[in-house]
Coordinates of C-alpha atoms in Angstrom, one line a residue:
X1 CA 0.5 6.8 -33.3
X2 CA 1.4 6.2 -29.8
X3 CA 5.4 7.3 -29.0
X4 CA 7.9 4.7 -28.6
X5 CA 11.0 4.8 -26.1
X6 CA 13.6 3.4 -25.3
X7 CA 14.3 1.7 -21.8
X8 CA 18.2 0.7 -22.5
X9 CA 20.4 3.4 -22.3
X10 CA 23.9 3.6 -24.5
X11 CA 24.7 4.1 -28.3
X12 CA 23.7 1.2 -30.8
X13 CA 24.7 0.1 -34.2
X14 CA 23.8 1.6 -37.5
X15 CA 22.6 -2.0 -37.9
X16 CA 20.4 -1.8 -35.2
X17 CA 18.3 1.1 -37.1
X18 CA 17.3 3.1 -33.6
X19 CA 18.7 7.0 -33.3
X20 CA 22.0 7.4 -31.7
X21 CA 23.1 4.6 -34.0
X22 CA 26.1 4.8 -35.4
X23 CA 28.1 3.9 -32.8
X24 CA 29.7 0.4 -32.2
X25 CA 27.6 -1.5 -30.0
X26 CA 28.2 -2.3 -26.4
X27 CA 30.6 -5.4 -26.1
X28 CA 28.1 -6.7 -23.4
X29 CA 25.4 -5.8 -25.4
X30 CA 23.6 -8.8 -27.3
X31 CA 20.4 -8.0 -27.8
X32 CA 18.2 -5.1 -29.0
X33 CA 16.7 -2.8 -26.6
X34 CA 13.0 -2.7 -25.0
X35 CA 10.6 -0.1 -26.7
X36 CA 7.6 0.5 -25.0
X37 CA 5.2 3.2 -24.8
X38 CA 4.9 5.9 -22.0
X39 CA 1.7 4.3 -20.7
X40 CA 3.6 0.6 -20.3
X41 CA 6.9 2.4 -18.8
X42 CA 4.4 4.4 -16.1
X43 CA 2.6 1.1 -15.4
X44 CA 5.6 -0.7 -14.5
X45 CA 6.1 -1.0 -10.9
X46 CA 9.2 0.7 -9.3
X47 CA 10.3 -1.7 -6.4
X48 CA 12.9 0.5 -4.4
X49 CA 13.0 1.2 -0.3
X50 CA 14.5 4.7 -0.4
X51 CA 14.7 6.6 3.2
X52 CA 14.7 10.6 3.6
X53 CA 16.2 12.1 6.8
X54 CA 16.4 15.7 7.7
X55 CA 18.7 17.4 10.0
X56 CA 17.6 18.0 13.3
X57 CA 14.9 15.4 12.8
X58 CA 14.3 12.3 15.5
X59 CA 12.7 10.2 12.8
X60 CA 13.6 9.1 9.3
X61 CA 10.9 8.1 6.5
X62 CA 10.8 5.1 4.6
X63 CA 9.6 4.4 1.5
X64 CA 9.3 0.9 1.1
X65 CA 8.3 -0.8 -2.0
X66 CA 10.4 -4.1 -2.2
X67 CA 8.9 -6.9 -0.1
X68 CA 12.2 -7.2 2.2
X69 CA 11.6 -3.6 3.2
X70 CA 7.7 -3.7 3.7
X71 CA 8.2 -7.0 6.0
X72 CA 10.9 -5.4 7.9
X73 CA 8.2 -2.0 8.7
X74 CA 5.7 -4.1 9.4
X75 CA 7.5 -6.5 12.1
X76 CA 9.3 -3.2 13.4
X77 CA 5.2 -1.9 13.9
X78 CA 4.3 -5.1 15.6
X79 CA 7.1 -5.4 17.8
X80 CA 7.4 -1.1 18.7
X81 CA 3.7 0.2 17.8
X82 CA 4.5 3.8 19.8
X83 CA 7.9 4.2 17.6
X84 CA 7.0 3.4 14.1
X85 CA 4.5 5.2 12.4
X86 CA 3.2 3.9 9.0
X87 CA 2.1 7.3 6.8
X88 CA 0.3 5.7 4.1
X89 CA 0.2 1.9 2.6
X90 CA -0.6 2.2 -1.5
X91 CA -2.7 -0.4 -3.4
X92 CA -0.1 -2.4 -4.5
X93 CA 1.3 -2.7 -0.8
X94 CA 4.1 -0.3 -0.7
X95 CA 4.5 2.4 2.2
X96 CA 5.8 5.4 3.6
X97 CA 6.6 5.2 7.3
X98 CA 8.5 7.1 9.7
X99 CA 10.9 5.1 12.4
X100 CA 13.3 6.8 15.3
X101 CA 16.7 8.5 13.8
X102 CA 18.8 6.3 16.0
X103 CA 17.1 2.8 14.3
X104 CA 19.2 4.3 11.1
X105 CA 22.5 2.4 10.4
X106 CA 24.7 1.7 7.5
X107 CA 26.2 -1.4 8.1
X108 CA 29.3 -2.6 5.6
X109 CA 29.6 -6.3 5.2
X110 CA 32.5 -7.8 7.2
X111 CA 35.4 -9.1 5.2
X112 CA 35.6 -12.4 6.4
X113 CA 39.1 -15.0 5.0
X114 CA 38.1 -18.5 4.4
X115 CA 40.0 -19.7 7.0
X116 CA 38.2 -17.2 9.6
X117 CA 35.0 -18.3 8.0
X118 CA 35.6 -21.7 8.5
X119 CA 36.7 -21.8 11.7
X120 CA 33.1 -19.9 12.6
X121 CA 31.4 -22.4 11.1
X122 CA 33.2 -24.9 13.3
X123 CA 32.6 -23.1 16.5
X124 CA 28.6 -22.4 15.2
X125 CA 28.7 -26.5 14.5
X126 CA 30.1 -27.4 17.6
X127 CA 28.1 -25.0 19.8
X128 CA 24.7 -26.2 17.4
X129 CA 25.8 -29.9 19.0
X130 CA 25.6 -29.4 22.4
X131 CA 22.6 -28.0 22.3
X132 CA 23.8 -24.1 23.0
X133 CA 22.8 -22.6 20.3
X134 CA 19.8 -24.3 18.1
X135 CA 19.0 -22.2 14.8
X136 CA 15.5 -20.8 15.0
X137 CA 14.7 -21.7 19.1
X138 CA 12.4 -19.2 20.6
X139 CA 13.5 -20.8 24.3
X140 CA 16.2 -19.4 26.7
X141 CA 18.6 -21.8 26.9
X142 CA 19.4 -22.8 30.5
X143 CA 23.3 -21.9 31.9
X144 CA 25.0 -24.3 32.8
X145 CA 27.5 -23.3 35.6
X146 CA 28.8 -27.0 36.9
X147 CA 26.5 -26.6 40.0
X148 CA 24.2 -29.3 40.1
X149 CA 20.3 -27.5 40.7
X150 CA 18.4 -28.6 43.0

């Protein structure tokens, strides 16, 4: 008989009839774990990005399994071919690659008030209806200085 284990950590009720029961259940808890066997759990795919840096290094590595993560590698190849270096792609289309050390940021999200953020979205509409700044345009707007061009 194949081995069974447990995917949801945390104590359960004697009701619940698993080991470690006889605890009170979780008050989130409200319904009974996932068993599965060892060959299911390893079958299961693990979409993560994880990135490795050493000191000393000029690169970083990227391991990039979640579809956000493989797109952004794979534009970053396009756009700097000489700068990123792609290691390996797997079958199921995750990757390892390697990218400059200075390309590595950790960027907080700004706390923004809702007054602030409405007043940006007034400026963004504003700016959106003149014509200076259309979402998605690939063209270089022209400046306008006041001087007619002749």
């Amino acid at each position: 008989m194949e081995a069974r284990h447990v995917l949801q950590a945390g104590r359960y009720g004697p009701e619940s009839g698993l080991a470690g029961g006889g605890g009170p259940l979780h008050p989130y808890q409200h319904r009974p774990p996932l068993l599965c066997s060892l060959r299911e759990v390893s079958a299961m795919p693990l979409l993560e990005t994880c990135t490795d840096h050493v000191r000393g290094e000029a690169f970083f590595t990227i391991t990039a399994a979640e579809t956000w993560s493989i797109a952004m590698v794979k534009r970053l190849k396009a756009k700097y071919p000489e700068e990123v270096e792609i290691r390996i792609t797997n079958p199921d289309g995750s990757m390892v690659a390697r990218l400059p050390f200075a390309w590595m940021r950790i960027v907080p999200k700004k706390a923004i008030s809702e007054e602030h953020r409405a007043k940006l979205a007034d400026v963004l509409s504003r700016s959106r209806a003149t014509g200076g700044n259309t979402p998605n345009s690939g063209e270089q707007a022209t400046l306008h200085t006041g001087i007619p061009q002749a």
